[in-house]
Short mmCIF file of C-alpha atoms in Angstrom, two decimals:
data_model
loop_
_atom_site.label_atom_id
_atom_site.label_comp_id
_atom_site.label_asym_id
_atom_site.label_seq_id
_atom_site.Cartn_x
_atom_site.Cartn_y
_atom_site.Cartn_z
CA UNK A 1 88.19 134.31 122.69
CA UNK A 2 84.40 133.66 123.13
CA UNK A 3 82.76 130.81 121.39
CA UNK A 4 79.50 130.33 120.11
CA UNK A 5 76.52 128.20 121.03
CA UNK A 6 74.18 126.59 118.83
CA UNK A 7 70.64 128.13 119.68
CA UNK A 8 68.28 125.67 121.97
CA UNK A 9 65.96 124.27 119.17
CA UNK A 10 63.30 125.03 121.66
CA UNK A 11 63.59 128.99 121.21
CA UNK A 12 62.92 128.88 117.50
CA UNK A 13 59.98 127.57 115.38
CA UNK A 14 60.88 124.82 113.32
CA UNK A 15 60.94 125.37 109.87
CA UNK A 16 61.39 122.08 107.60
CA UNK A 17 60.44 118.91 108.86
CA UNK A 18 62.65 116.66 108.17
CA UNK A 19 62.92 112.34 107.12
CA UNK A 20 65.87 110.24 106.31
CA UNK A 21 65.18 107.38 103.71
CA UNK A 22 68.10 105.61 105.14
CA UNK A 23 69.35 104.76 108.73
CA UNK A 24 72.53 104.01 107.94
CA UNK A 25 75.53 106.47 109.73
CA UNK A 26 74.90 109.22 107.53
CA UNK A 27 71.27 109.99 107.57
CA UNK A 28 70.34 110.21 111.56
CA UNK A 29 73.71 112.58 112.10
CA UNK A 30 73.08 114.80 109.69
CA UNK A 31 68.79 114.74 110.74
CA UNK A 32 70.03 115.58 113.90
CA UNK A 33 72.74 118.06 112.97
CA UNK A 34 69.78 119.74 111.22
CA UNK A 35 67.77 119.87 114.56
CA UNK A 36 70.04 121.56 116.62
CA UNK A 37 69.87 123.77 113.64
CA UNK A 38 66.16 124.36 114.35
CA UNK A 39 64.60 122.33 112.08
CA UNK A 40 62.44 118.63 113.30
CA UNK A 41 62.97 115.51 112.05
CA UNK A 42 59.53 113.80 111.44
CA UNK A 43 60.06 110.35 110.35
CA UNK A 44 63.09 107.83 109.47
CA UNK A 45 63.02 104.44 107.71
CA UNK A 46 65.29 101.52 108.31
CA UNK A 47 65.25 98.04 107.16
CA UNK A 48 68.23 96.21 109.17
CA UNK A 49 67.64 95.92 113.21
CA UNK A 50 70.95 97.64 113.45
CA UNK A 51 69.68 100.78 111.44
CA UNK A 52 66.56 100.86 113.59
CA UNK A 53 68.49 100.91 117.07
CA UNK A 54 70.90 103.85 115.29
CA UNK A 55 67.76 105.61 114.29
CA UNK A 56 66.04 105.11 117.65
CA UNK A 57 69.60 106.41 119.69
CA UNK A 58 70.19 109.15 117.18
CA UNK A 59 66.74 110.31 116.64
CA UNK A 60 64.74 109.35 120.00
CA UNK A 61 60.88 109.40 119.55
CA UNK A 62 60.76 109.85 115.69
CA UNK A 63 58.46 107.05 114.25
CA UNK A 64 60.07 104.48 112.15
CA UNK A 65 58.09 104.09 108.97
CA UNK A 66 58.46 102.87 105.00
CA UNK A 67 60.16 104.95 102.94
CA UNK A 68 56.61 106.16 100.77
CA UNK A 69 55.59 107.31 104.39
CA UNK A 70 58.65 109.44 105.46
CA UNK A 71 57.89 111.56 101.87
CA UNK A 72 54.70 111.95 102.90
CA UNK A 73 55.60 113.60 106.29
CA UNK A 74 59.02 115.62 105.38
CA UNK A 75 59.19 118.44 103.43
CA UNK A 76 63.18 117.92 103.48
CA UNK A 77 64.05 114.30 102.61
CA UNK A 78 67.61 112.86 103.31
CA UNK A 79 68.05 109.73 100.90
CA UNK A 80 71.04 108.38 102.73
CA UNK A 81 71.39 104.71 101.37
CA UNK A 82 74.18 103.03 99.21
CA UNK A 83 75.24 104.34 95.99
CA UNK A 84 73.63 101.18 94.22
CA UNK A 85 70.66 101.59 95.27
CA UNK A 86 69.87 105.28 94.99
CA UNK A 87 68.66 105.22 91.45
CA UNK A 88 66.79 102.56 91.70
CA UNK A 89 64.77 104.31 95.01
CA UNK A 90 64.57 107.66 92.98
CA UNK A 91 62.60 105.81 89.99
CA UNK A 92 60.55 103.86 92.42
CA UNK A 93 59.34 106.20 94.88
CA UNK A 94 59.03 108.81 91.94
CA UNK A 95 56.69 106.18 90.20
CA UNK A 96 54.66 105.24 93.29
CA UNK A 97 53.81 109.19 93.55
CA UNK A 98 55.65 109.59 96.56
CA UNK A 99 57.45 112.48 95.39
CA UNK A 100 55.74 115.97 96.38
CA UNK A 101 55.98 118.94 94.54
CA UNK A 102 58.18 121.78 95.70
CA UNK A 103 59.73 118.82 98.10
CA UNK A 104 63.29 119.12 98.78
CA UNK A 105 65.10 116.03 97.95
CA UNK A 106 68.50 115.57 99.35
CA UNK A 107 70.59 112.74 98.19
CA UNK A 108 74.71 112.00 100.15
CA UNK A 109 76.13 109.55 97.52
CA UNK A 110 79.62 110.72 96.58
CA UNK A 111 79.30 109.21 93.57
CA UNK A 112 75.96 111.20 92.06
CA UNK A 113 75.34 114.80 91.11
CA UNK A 114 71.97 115.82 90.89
CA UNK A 115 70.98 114.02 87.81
CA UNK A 116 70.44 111.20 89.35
CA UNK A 117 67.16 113.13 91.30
CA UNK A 118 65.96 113.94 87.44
CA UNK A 119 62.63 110.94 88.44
CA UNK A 120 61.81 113.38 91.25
CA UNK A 121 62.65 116.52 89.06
CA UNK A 122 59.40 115.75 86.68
CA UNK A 123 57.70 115.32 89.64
CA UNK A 124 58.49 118.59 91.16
CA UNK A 125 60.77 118.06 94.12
CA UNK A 126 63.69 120.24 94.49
CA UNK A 127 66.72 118.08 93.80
CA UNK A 128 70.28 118.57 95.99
CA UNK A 129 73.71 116.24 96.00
CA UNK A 130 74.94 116.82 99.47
CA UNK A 131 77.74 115.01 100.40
CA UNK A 132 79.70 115.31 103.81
CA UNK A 133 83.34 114.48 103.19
CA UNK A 134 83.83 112.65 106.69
CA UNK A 135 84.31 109.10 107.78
CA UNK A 136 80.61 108.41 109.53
CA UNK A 137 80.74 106.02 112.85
CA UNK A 138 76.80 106.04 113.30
CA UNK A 139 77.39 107.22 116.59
CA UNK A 140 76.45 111.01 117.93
CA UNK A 141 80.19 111.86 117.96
CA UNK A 142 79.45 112.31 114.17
CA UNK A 143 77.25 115.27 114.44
CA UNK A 144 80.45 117.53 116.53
CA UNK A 145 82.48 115.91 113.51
CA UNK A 146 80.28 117.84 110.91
CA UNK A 147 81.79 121.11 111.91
CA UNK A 148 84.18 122.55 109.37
CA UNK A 149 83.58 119.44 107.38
CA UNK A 150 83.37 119.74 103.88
CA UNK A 151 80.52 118.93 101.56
CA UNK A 152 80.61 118.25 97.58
CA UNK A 153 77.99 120.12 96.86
CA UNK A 154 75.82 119.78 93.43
CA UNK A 155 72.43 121.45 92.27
CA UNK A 156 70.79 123.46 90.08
CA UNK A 157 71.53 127.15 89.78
CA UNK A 158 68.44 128.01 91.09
CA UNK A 159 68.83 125.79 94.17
CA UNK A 160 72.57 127.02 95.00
CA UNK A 161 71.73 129.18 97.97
CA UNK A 162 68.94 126.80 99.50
CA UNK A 163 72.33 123.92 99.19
CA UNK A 164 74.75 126.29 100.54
CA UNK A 165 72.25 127.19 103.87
CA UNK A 166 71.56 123.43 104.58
CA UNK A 167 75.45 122.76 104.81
CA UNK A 168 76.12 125.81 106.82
CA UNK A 169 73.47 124.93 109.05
CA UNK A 170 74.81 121.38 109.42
CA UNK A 171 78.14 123.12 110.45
CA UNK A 172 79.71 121.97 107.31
CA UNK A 173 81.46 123.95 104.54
CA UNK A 174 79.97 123.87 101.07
CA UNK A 175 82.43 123.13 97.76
CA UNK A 176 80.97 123.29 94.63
CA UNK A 177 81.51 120.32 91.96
CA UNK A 178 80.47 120.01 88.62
CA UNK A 179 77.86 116.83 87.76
CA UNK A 180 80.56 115.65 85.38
CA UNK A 181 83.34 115.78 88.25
CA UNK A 182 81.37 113.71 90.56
CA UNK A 183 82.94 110.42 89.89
CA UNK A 184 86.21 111.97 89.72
CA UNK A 185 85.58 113.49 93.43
CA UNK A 186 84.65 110.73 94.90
CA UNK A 187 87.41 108.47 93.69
CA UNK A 188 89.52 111.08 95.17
CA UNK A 189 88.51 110.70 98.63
CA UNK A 190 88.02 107.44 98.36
CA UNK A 191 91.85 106.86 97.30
CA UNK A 192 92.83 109.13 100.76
CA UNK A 193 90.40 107.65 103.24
CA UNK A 194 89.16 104.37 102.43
CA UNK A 195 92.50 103.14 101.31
CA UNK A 196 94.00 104.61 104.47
CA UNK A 197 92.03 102.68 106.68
CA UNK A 198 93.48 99.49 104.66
CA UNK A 199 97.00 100.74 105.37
CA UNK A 200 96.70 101.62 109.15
CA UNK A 201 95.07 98.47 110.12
CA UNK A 202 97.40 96.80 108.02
CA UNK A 203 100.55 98.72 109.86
CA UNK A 204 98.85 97.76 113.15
CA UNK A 205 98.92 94.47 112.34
CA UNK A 206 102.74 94.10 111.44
CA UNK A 207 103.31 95.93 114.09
CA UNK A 208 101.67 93.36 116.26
CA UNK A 209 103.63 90.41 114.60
CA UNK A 210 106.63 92.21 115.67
CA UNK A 211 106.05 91.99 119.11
CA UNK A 212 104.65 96.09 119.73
CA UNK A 213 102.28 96.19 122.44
CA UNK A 214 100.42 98.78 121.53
CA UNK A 215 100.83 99.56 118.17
CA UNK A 216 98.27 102.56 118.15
CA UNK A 217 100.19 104.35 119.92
CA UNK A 218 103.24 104.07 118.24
CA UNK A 219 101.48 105.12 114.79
CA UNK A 220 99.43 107.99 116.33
CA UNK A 221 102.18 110.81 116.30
CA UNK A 222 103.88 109.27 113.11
CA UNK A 223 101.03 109.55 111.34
CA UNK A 224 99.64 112.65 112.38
CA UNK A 225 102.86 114.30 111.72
CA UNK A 226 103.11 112.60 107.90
CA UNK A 227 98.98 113.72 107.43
CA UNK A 228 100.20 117.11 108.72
CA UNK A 229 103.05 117.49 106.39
CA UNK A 230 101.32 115.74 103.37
CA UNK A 231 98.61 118.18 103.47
CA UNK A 232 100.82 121.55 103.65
CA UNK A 233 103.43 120.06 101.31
CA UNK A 234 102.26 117.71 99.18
CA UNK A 235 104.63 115.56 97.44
CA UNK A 236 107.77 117.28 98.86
CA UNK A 237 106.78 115.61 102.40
CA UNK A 238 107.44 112.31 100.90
CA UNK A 239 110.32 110.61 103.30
CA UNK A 240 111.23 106.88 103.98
CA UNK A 241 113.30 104.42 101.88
CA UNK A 242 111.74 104.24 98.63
CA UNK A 243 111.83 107.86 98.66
CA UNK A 244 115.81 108.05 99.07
CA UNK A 245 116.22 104.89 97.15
CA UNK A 246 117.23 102.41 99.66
CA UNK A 247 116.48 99.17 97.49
CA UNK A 248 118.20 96.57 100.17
CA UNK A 249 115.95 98.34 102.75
CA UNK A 250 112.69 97.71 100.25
CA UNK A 251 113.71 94.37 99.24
CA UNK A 252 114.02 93.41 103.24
CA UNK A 253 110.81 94.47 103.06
CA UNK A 254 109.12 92.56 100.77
CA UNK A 255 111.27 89.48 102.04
CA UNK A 256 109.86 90.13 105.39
CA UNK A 257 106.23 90.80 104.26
CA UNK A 258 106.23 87.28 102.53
CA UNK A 259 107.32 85.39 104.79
CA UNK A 260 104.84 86.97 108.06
CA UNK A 261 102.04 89.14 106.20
CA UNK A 262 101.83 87.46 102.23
CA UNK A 263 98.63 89.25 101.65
CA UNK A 264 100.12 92.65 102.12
CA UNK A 265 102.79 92.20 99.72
CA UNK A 266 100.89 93.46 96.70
CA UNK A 267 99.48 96.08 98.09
CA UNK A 268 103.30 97.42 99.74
CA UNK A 269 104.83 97.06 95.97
CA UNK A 270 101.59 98.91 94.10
CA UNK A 271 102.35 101.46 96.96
CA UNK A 272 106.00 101.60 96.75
CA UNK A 273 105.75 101.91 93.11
CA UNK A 274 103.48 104.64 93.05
CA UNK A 275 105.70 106.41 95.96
CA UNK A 276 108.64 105.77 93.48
CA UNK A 277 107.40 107.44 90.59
CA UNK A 278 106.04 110.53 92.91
CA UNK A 279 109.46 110.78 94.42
CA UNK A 280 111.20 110.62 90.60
CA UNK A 281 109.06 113.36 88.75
CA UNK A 282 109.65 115.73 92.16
CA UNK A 283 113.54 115.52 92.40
CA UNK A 284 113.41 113.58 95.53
CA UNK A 285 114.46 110.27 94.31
CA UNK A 286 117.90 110.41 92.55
CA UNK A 287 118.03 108.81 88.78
CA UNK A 288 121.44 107.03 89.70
CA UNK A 289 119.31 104.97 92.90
CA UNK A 290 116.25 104.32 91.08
CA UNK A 291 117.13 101.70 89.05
CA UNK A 292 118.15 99.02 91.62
CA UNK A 293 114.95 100.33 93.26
CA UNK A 294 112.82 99.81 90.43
CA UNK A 295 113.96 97.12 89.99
CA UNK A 296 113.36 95.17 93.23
CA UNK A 297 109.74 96.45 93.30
CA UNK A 298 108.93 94.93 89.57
CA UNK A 299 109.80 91.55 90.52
CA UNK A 300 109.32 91.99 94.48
CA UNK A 301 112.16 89.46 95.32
CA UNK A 302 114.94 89.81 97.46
CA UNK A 303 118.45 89.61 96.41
CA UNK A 304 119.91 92.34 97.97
CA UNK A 305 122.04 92.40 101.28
CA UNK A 306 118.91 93.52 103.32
CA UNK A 307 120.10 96.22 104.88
CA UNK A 308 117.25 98.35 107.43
CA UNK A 309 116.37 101.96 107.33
CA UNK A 310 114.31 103.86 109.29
CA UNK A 311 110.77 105.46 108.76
CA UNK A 312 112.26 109.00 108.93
#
């Protein structure tokens, strides 16, 4: 099997320059994604020191400048900043004049379609919501991570194509969502990622207490294999003892929780709990053991004769 190379930059005129309003982790990996795609990054703004040394080790030799400036040298913009204050950066640098006509104007909040471009709209740029469905570590690992990765993609009708080729060219894969889905989306991958971050550092930590040496290790293949199974199978790869209704192993849980980990008690029961009903509605969990289960988990005391089971 052969693979393929991305084209030197150098052998190709550029054809968009290219600023990032923005150096947080998104903004310089995808600028420089787009420059191995052929296109040049022009100018990037930053207000924390740590966002200026990502810019200047992600982007070497492109001039830090205010965000008014980087509009005035990019025809492609990247506003890669925090949800909260994208609308508020819109309506200013849309009021200032900043805003070109014909400028494309690419936002990466999760949370936003394009509506929230509409201050740049009247003034003629070309709005896009691009938004890379990857964990960012503002390092230049990200930019081999954008390959295959998916983007939520929204924009006008008119714009559809001009999205699509940006994402291809960043080596990501487009998907399509509606303006109105946008919050929906987002909460969706925030619910998988974000909240599994929380959980494996909050594994790795038990397993610490319990005397593991190297508790990434341990959790690597288990949790590979359960991501694996999750995402061919969905709900039928649920295993483990809420899922065969092991209430003594559950309640020894939540004894042991308390009593070395408190603050991860609530978190294991809203889990559990949700695992519980999953398990129910899909046959896994039999009627005739959920009850003790169900039970333990509302009032998250022991009581039982704290018998262990396995991770299986």
């Amino acid at each position: 099997m052969t693979t393929s190379q991305q084209p030197d930059p150098q052998d190709r005129p550029a054809r968009l320059t290219v600023g990032v309003v923005g150096a947080g982790r998104v903004g310089p990996a995808l600028a420089a994604s787009l420059q191995l795609a052929g296109h040049r990054p022009v100018a990037v703004s930053g207000v924390s020191d740590a966002s200026r040394r990502r810019a200047e080790r992600m982007l070497p030799d492109v001039p830090l400048v205010p965000p008014a400036e980087v509009l005035a040298r990019a025809e492609l913009v990247l506003l890669t900043v925090p949800d909260d204050v994208l609308p508020g950066l819109v309506e200013g640098l849309a009021e200032t004049g900043a805003v070109k006509p014909g400028q494309l104007l690419v936002h990466t909040s999760g949370r936003y379609g394009a509506k929230v471009l509409d201050p740049a709209l009247r003034a003629g740029a070309l709005p896009l919501a691009l938004h890379p469905a990857m964990t960012f570590t503002g390092t230049p690992v990200d930019v081999q991570r954008l390959a295959g990765c998916s983007f939520g993609v929204t924009a006008p009708e008119e714009l559809r194509l001009a999205a699509e080729a940006l994402v291809i060219e960043m080596g990501g894969e487009p998907e399509w969502v509606a303006e109105e889905m946008r919050p929906l989306y987002h909460a969706a991958l925030a619910l998988g990622a974000n909240h599994l971050v929380t959980l494996v550092a909050q594994s790795m930590e038990l397993l610490r207490e319990a005397g593991v040496a190297a508790p990434d290790r341990m959790l690597g293949p288990l949790l590979g294999a359960a991501l694996d199974n999750a995402l061919r199978s969905g709900d039928a790869a649920l295993t483990g003892p809420v899922a065969r209704g092991d209430a003594g192993t559950v309640a020894a849980h939540v004894t042991e929780l308390r009593r070395h980990a408190p603050q991860t008690v609530a978190g294991y029961l809203a889990m559990a709990r949700a695992t519980a009903d999953r398990a129910l509605a899909h046959g896994l969990l039999k009627p005739e053991l959920a009850e003790d289960l169900l039970g333990v988990l509302a009032d998250g005391t022991d009581g039982t004769n704290g018998a262990e089971g396995d991770a299986r």
